[in-house]
Amino acid sequence: MKLPQTIAKVYSEEQFSTREAQHRAQEIAWGPIVFQVSRLMIKLGIFEYLNDSREGHTMEEIADHVGLSRYAVQVLLESSLTAQTVLLHGDRFVISKTGWFLLNDPMSKANINFNHDVNYLGLFDLEESLKNGRPEGLKRMGDWKTIYEGLSQLEPHVQESWFGFDHFYSDHSFKEALEIVFSTSPRRLLDVGGNTGRWAEQCVAYDKEVKVTVMDLPSQLEMMRRSVAGKTGAERIDGHAADLLDVRTAFPEGYDAIWMSQFLDCFSEEEVTSILGRAAVAMNEESRLYIMETFWDRQKYPSASYCLAQTSVYFTAMANGNSKMYYSGDMERCVGTAGLQVEKIYDGLGFGHSIMVCKIK
């Protein structure tokens, strides 16, 4: 495994002194508790109350404001103080920079909601998931083989957190991605794993001539049709029902562009290679396949690589048991084995996305 210079030093050399490493170990050991305390500091409005006052507030003022006992507030504040999400100035608590980001940063909000509503309980079954190659934590939500089969049946707040996480990362890449894909003026575009049709909507709004087909599970297509109904360009969006885990499922032909955004990370390497191989059969020399993913090794900042590597654990315990956020070299190998070649890679789109442009060999 070869890492780019931008992150290689971070992962090849010790970054902490002995004392710092010991403290970091305790942060990991108590991480689940700090997570829940921080989530409640947001939900109960304590961070917001502190954020609104430069001078801060006393423990009694905070308890009175949020309607909790002094004991309850003291437990939360002392945990937060030692986690350095709040600071203490005399007898007044103020929000720290870390607390401010937890409160105001959209990425932090999406990650917190996703981890609490989707992952938290199921991660208790991570060990069994790793041993069995199945998302054993998913049984805490419903009786499905993969989370994708049950997306339309998730409890509303869980569904909101799942889609909020998914859309947060993809939506911020759409503008740059549209410019790349439509630089060749495709007339027919196949959106594979199109989910609720957000990319399809962007495409028909960007180009008044393009026709988009969303290829996905039947249950997902129903969600897509409800989502795009009545919107401008919806008449140029249609669906193609398919179970891509079935190796007999062929790709429809005649498309200038095949789009796969945050899609292949939902499959194992063997499945990725099979899907790409079937896509290659449906392509010609002029068509292009676009893979947009957040490859953990192509990130500008270590914090992004950290978030993506942890997201892989969601796939293990909750989503399907066998996929991950990919190392780009593994994806390139799958592309080559499938009979395609990477023509170009664009990095740095939105929040850390890359696009691999592929053509047939």
Coordinates of C-alpha atoms in Angstrom, one line a residue:
M1 CA 0.0 0.0 0.0
K2 CA 1.5 3.3 -1.1
L3 CA 0.3 6.6 0.3
P4 CA 0.7 10.1 -1.2
Q5 CA 3.2 12.4 0.4
T6 CA 0.4 14.6 1.7
I7 CA -0.5 12.0 4.3
A8 CA 2.4 9.5 4.2
K9 CA 4.3 11.1 7.1
V10 CA 1.3 11.2 9.3
Y11 CA 0.8 7.4 9.1
S12 CA 4.5 6.4 9.1
E13 CA 5.8 8.3 12.1
E14 CA 4.7 8.7 15.6
Q15 CA 2.8 12.0 16.0
F16 CA 2.6 12.1 19.8
S17 CA 4.9 12.2 22.8
T18 CA 4.5 9.4 25.3
R19 CA 2.3 11.5 27.6
E20 CA 0.2 12.6 24.7
A21 CA -0.2 9.0 23.5
Q22 CA -1.3 7.9 26.9
H23 CA -3.9 10.6 27.1
R24 CA -5.1 9.8 23.5
A25 CA -5.5 6.1 24.6
Q26 CA -7.8 7.2 27.4
E27 CA -9.8 9.4 25.0
I28 CA -10.4 6.3 22.8
A29 CA -11.3 4.2 25.8
W30 CA -13.9 6.7 27.0
G31 CA -14.9 7.8 23.5
P32 CA -18.5 6.4 23.6
I33 CA -19.3 8.4 26.8
V34 CA -17.8 11.6 25.5
F35 CA -19.8 11.1 22.2
Q36 CA -23.1 10.8 24.0
V37 CA -22.3 13.7 26.4
S38 CA -21.4 16.0 23.5
R39 CA -24.5 14.9 21.6
L40 CA -26.7 15.9 24.6
M41 CA -24.8 19.2 25.0
I42 CA -26.1 20.0 21.5
K43 CA -29.6 18.5 21.9
L44 CA -30.3 20.1 25.3
G45 CA -29.1 23.5 24.0
I46 CA -26.2 23.9 26.4
F47 CA -23.6 24.5 23.7
E48 CA -25.9 27.0 22.1
Y49 CA -26.6 28.8 25.4
L50 CA -22.8 29.1 26.0
N51 CA -22.2 30.1 22.4
D52 CA -24.5 33.1 22.7
S53 CA -22.6 34.6 25.6
R54 CA -18.9 35.7 25.4
E55 CA -18.8 35.9 29.2
G56 CA -20.3 32.4 29.6
H57 CA -22.7 31.2 32.3
T58 CA -22.6 29.7 35.8
M59 CA -23.6 26.2 36.4
E60 CA -26.8 27.4 38.1
E61 CA -27.7 29.7 35.2
I62 CA -27.2 26.8 32.8
A63 CA -29.4 24.4 34.9
D64 CA -32.1 27.0 35.1
H65 CA -32.0 27.7 31.4
V66 CA -32.2 24.1 30.2
G67 CA -34.6 22.9 33.0
L68 CA -32.3 20.2 34.5
S69 CA -31.1 19.6 38.0
R70 CA -27.8 21.1 39.1
Y71 CA -26.5 17.5 39.4
A72 CA -27.4 16.6 35.8
V73 CA -25.8 19.8 34.4
Q74 CA -22.7 19.3 36.6
V75 CA -22.2 15.7 35.2
L76 CA -22.4 17.0 31.6
L77 CA -20.2 20.1 32.2
E78 CA -17.4 18.2 34.0
S79 CA -17.3 15.6 31.3
S80 CA -17.3 18.3 28.7
L81 CA -14.6 20.4 30.5
T82 CA -12.2 17.5 30.7
A83 CA -13.0 16.7 27.0
Q84 CA -12.2 20.3 26.3
T85 CA -15.4 21.1 24.6
V86 CA -16.1 23.8 27.2
L87 CA -13.7 26.0 29.2
L88 CA -14.0 27.4 32.8
H89 CA -13.3 31.1 33.4
G90 CA -13.7 31.6 37.1
D91 CA -17.1 30.2 37.9
R92 CA -18.5 30.7 34.4
F93 CA -18.4 28.1 31.6
V94 CA -17.7 29.1 28.0
I95 CA -17.7 27.1 24.8
S96 CA -14.3 26.1 23.4
K97 CA -13.3 26.0 19.7
T98 CA -14.0 22.2 19.7
G99 CA -17.5 22.7 21.2
W100 CA -18.1 25.5 18.6
F101 CA -17.4 23.1 15.8
L102 CA -19.6 20.4 17.3
L103 CA -22.4 22.9 17.4
N104 CA -22.0 24.8 14.1
D105 CA -20.0 22.6 11.7
P106 CA -22.4 20.9 9.2
M107 CA -20.0 18.0 8.8
S108 CA -19.9 17.4 12.5
K109 CA -23.7 17.5 12.7
A110 CA -24.1 15.0 9.9
N111 CA -21.5 12.7 11.4
I112 CA -23.0 12.9 14.9
N113 CA -26.6 12.2 13.8
F114 CA -25.4 9.3 11.5
N115 CA -23.4 7.6 14.2
H116 CA -26.0 8.0 16.9
D117 CA -29.1 7.0 14.9
V118 CA -27.6 4.5 12.5
N119 CA -24.5 3.0 14.0
Y120 CA -24.3 3.3 17.8
L121 CA -26.3 0.2 18.9
G122 CA -25.3 -2.0 15.9
L123 CA -21.6 -1.5 16.5
F124 CA -21.9 -3.7 19.6
D125 CA -22.0 -6.5 17.1
L126 CA -18.9 -5.5 15.1
E127 CA -16.9 -8.5 16.2
E128 CA -19.5 -10.9 14.9
S129 CA -19.8 -8.9 11.7
L130 CA -16.0 -9.2 11.1
K131 CA -16.1 -13.0 11.7
N132 CA -19.2 -13.7 9.7
G133 CA -18.9 -11.3 6.8
R134 CA -22.5 -10.1 7.5
P135 CA -23.8 -6.8 8.9
E136 CA -24.8 -8.4 12.2
G137 CA -25.7 -5.0 13.8
L138 CA -28.4 -4.4 11.2
K139 CA -30.8 -6.8 13.1
R140 CA -31.2 -4.0 15.6
M141 CA -33.1 -2.1 12.9
G142 CA -34.9 -4.7 10.9
D143 CA -34.8 -8.1 9.2
W144 CA -32.9 -7.3 6.0
K145 CA -29.7 -8.7 4.4
T146 CA -28.4 -5.2 3.7
I147 CA -29.4 -1.8 4.9
Y148 CA -30.2 -0.7 1.3
E149 CA -33.2 -3.2 1.2
G150 CA -34.6 -1.5 4.3
L151 CA -33.9 2.2 3.6
S152 CA -37.5 3.0 2.7
Q153 CA -38.7 1.2 6.0
L154 CA -36.3 2.8 8.5
E155 CA -37.8 4.9 11.2
P156 CA -38.2 8.5 10.0
H157 CA -35.5 10.0 12.2
V158 CA -33.0 7.2 11.3
Q159 CA -33.8 7.6 7.6
E160 CA -33.3 11.4 7.9
S161 CA -29.8 10.9 9.5
W162 CA -28.8 8.3 6.9
F163 CA -29.8 10.4 4.0
G164 CA -28.4 13.5 5.7
F165 CA -25.0 11.9 6.0
D166 CA -25.1 10.5 2.4
H167 CA -26.3 13.8 0.8
F168 CA -24.1 16.1 2.8
Y169 CA -20.9 14.6 1.2
S170 CA -22.2 14.0 -2.3
D171 CA -24.2 17.3 -2.7
H172 CA -21.1 19.5 -2.2
S173 CA -19.3 17.8 -5.1
F174 CA -22.1 18.1 -7.6
K175 CA -21.2 21.4 -9.2
E176 CA -17.7 20.4 -10.1
A177 CA -18.8 16.9 -11.0
L178 CA -21.4 18.2 -13.5
E179 CA -18.7 20.2 -15.3
I180 CA -16.5 17.1 -15.6
V181 CA -19.2 14.8 -16.8
F182 CA -20.9 17.2 -19.2
S183 CA -17.6 18.4 -20.8
T184 CA -18.3 15.7 -23.4
S185 CA -22.0 16.6 -23.8
P186 CA -23.6 13.2 -23.1
R187 CA -27.1 12.8 -24.4
R188 CA -28.0 9.7 -22.4
L189 CA -26.7 9.1 -18.9
L190 CA -27.1 6.0 -16.8
D191 CA -27.1 6.8 -13.0
V192 CA -26.3 3.6 -11.3
G193 CA -27.4 3.4 -7.7
G194 CA -29.2 6.7 -8.1
N195 CA -30.9 6.6 -4.7
T196 CA -33.5 9.4 -4.4
G197 CA -32.6 10.9 -7.8
R198 CA -30.7 14.0 -6.5
W199 CA -27.9 13.6 -9.1
A200 CA -30.5 12.9 -11.9
E201 CA -32.2 16.2 -10.9
Q202 CA -28.9 18.0 -11.1
C203 CA -28.2 16.6 -14.6
V204 CA -31.5 17.5 -16.2
A205 CA -31.3 21.0 -14.7
Y206 CA -27.7 21.4 -16.0
D207 CA -28.4 20.2 -19.5
K208 CA -31.8 20.6 -21.1
E209 CA -31.2 17.9 -23.7
V210 CA -29.9 15.0 -21.5
K211 CA -32.0 12.0 -20.6
V212 CA -31.2 10.2 -17.4
T213 CA -32.0 6.6 -16.4
V214 CA -31.7 5.7 -12.7
M215 CA -30.7 2.1 -12.3
D216 CA -31.4 0.8 -8.8
L217 CA -33.5 -1.6 -6.7
P218 CA -37.3 -1.4 -7.2
S219 CA -37.9 0.0 -3.7
Q220 CA -35.3 2.7 -4.3
L221 CA -36.8 3.6 -7.7
E222 CA -40.2 4.2 -6.0
M223 CA -38.5 6.6 -3.6
M224 CA -36.8 8.3 -6.6
R225 CA -40.0 8.7 -8.5
R226 CA -41.7 10.3 -5.5
S227 CA -38.8 12.6 -4.9
V228 CA -38.5 13.9 -8.5
A229 CA -42.3 14.1 -9.2
G230 CA -43.4 17.5 -10.4
K231 CA -39.8 19.0 -10.6
T232 CA -38.4 20.6 -13.7
G233 CA -37.0 18.0 -16.1
A234 CA -38.6 15.1 -14.3
E235 CA -40.0 13.9 -17.7
R236 CA -36.4 13.2 -18.8
I237 CA -35.7 10.9 -15.8
D238 CA -36.8 7.3 -15.9
G239 CA -35.9 4.1 -14.0
H240 CA -34.4 0.7 -14.7
A241 CA -35.0 -1.8 -11.9
A242 CA -32.1 -4.1 -11.2
D243 CA -30.4 -6.1 -8.5
L244 CA -26.7 -5.6 -9.2
L245 CA -25.7 -8.2 -6.8
D246 CA -27.2 -10.7 -9.2
V247 CA -24.3 -11.5 -11.6
R248 CA -26.9 -12.3 -14.3
T249 CA -28.0 -8.6 -14.3
A250 CA -26.8 -6.9 -17.4
F251 CA -26.4 -3.2 -18.0
P252 CA -28.6 -1.5 -20.6
E253 CA -26.7 -0.4 -23.6
G254 CA -26.7 2.9 -25.6
Y255 CA -25.5 5.3 -22.9
D256 CA -22.8 7.9 -23.4
A257 CA -22.0 8.2 -19.7
I258 CA -22.4 5.8 -16.8
W259 CA -22.3 7.5 -13.4
M260 CA -21.5 5.7 -10.1
S261 CA -21.4 8.1 -7.1
Q262 CA -20.8 6.8 -3.6
F263 CA -22.0 3.5 -5.0
L264 CA -19.2 1.1 -5.4
D265 CA -18.2 1.5 -1.7
C266 CA -21.4 -0.5 -1.0
F267 CA -19.9 -3.7 -2.5
S268 CA -16.9 -6.0 -1.9
E269 CA -14.0 -6.0 -4.3
E270 CA -15.3 -9.1 -6.0
E271 CA -18.7 -7.5 -6.4
V272 CA -17.2 -4.2 -7.6
T273 CA -15.2 -6.1 -10.3
S274 CA -18.3 -8.0 -11.4
I275 CA -20.4 -4.8 -11.6
L276 CA -17.7 -2.9 -13.6
G277 CA -17.2 -5.9 -15.9
R278 CA -20.9 -5.9 -16.8
A279 CA -20.8 -2.1 -17.3
A280 CA -17.9 -2.5 -19.6
V281 CA -19.8 -5.0 -21.8
A282 CA -22.5 -2.2 -22.3
M283 CA -19.9 0.4 -23.3
N284 CA -18.3 1.4 -26.5
E285 CA -15.1 3.3 -27.3
E286 CA -16.8 6.7 -27.0
S287 CA -18.7 6.1 -23.7
R288 CA -17.2 6.9 -20.3
L289 CA -17.8 5.5 -16.9
Y290 CA -17.4 7.9 -14.0
I291 CA -16.7 6.6 -10.5
M292 CA -17.0 9.3 -7.8
E293 CA -15.8 8.2 -4.4
T294 CA -14.1 9.6 -1.2
F295 CA -10.9 7.5 -1.3
W296 CA -9.3 7.7 2.1
D297 CA -5.8 7.9 0.7
R298 CA -6.4 10.8 -1.6
Q299 CA -7.5 13.3 1.0
K300 CA -5.8 16.6 1.6
Y301 CA -6.2 16.5 5.4
P302 CA -5.6 13.6 7.9
S303 CA -9.0 14.4 9.6
A304 CA -10.8 13.5 6.3
S305 CA -8.9 10.2 6.0
Y306 CA -9.8 9.5 9.7
C307 CA -13.5 10.0 9.1
L308 CA -13.5 7.9 6.0
A309 CA -11.6 5.0 7.6
Q310 CA -14.2 5.0 10.4
T311 CA -17.0 5.0 7.9
S312 CA -15.7 1.7 6.6
V313 CA -16.8 0.2 10.0
Y314 CA -20.4 1.2 9.3
F315 CA -20.3 -0.9 6.2
T316 CA -19.0 -3.8 8.1
A317 CA -21.5 -3.8 11.0
M318 CA -24.5 -2.1 9.5
A319 CA -24.6 -1.9 5.7
N320 CA -23.6 -5.1 4.1
G321 CA -20.7 -6.7 6.0
N322 CA -18.2 -6.7 3.2
S323 CA -17.5 -3.3 1.7
K324 CA -15.6 -0.1 2.7
M325 CA -14.4 3.3 1.8
Y326 CA -11.8 2.2 -0.7
Y327 CA -8.1 2.7 -1.0
S328 CA -7.8 4.1 -4.5
G329 CA -5.2 1.6 -5.6
D330 CA -7.7 -1.2 -4.8
M331 CA -10.3 0.5 -6.9
E332 CA -7.9 0.9 -9.8
R333 CA -7.1 -2.8 -9.7
C334 CA -10.8 -3.6 -9.8
V335 CA -11.2 -1.3 -12.8
G336 CA -8.4 -3.0 -14.7
T337 CA -9.6 -6.5 -13.9
A338 CA -13.1 -5.6 -15.2
G339 CA -11.7 -4.7 -18.7
L340 CA -11.5 -1.0 -18.2
Q341 CA -8.7 1.5 -17.7
V342 CA -8.5 4.7 -15.7
E343 CA -8.2 7.6 -18.2
K344 CA -7.9 10.4 -15.6
I345 CA -8.5 11.1 -11.9
Y346 CA -9.9 14.4 -10.6
D347 CA -9.2 15.0 -6.9
G348 CA -10.4 17.6 -4.4
L349 CA -14.1 17.9 -5.4
G350 CA -16.3 19.1 -2.6
F351 CA -15.5 17.4 0.7
G352 CA -12.8 15.1 -0.5
H353 CA -14.3 13.4 -3.5
S354 CA -12.4 12.1 -6.5
I355 CA -13.7 11.1 -9.9
M356 CA -12.1 8.2 -11.8
V357 CA -12.9 8.6 -15.5
C358 CA -12.8 5.1 -17.1
K359 CA -12.9 3.8 -20.7
I360 CA -12.8 0.3 -22.2
K361 CA -9.4 -1.1 -22.9

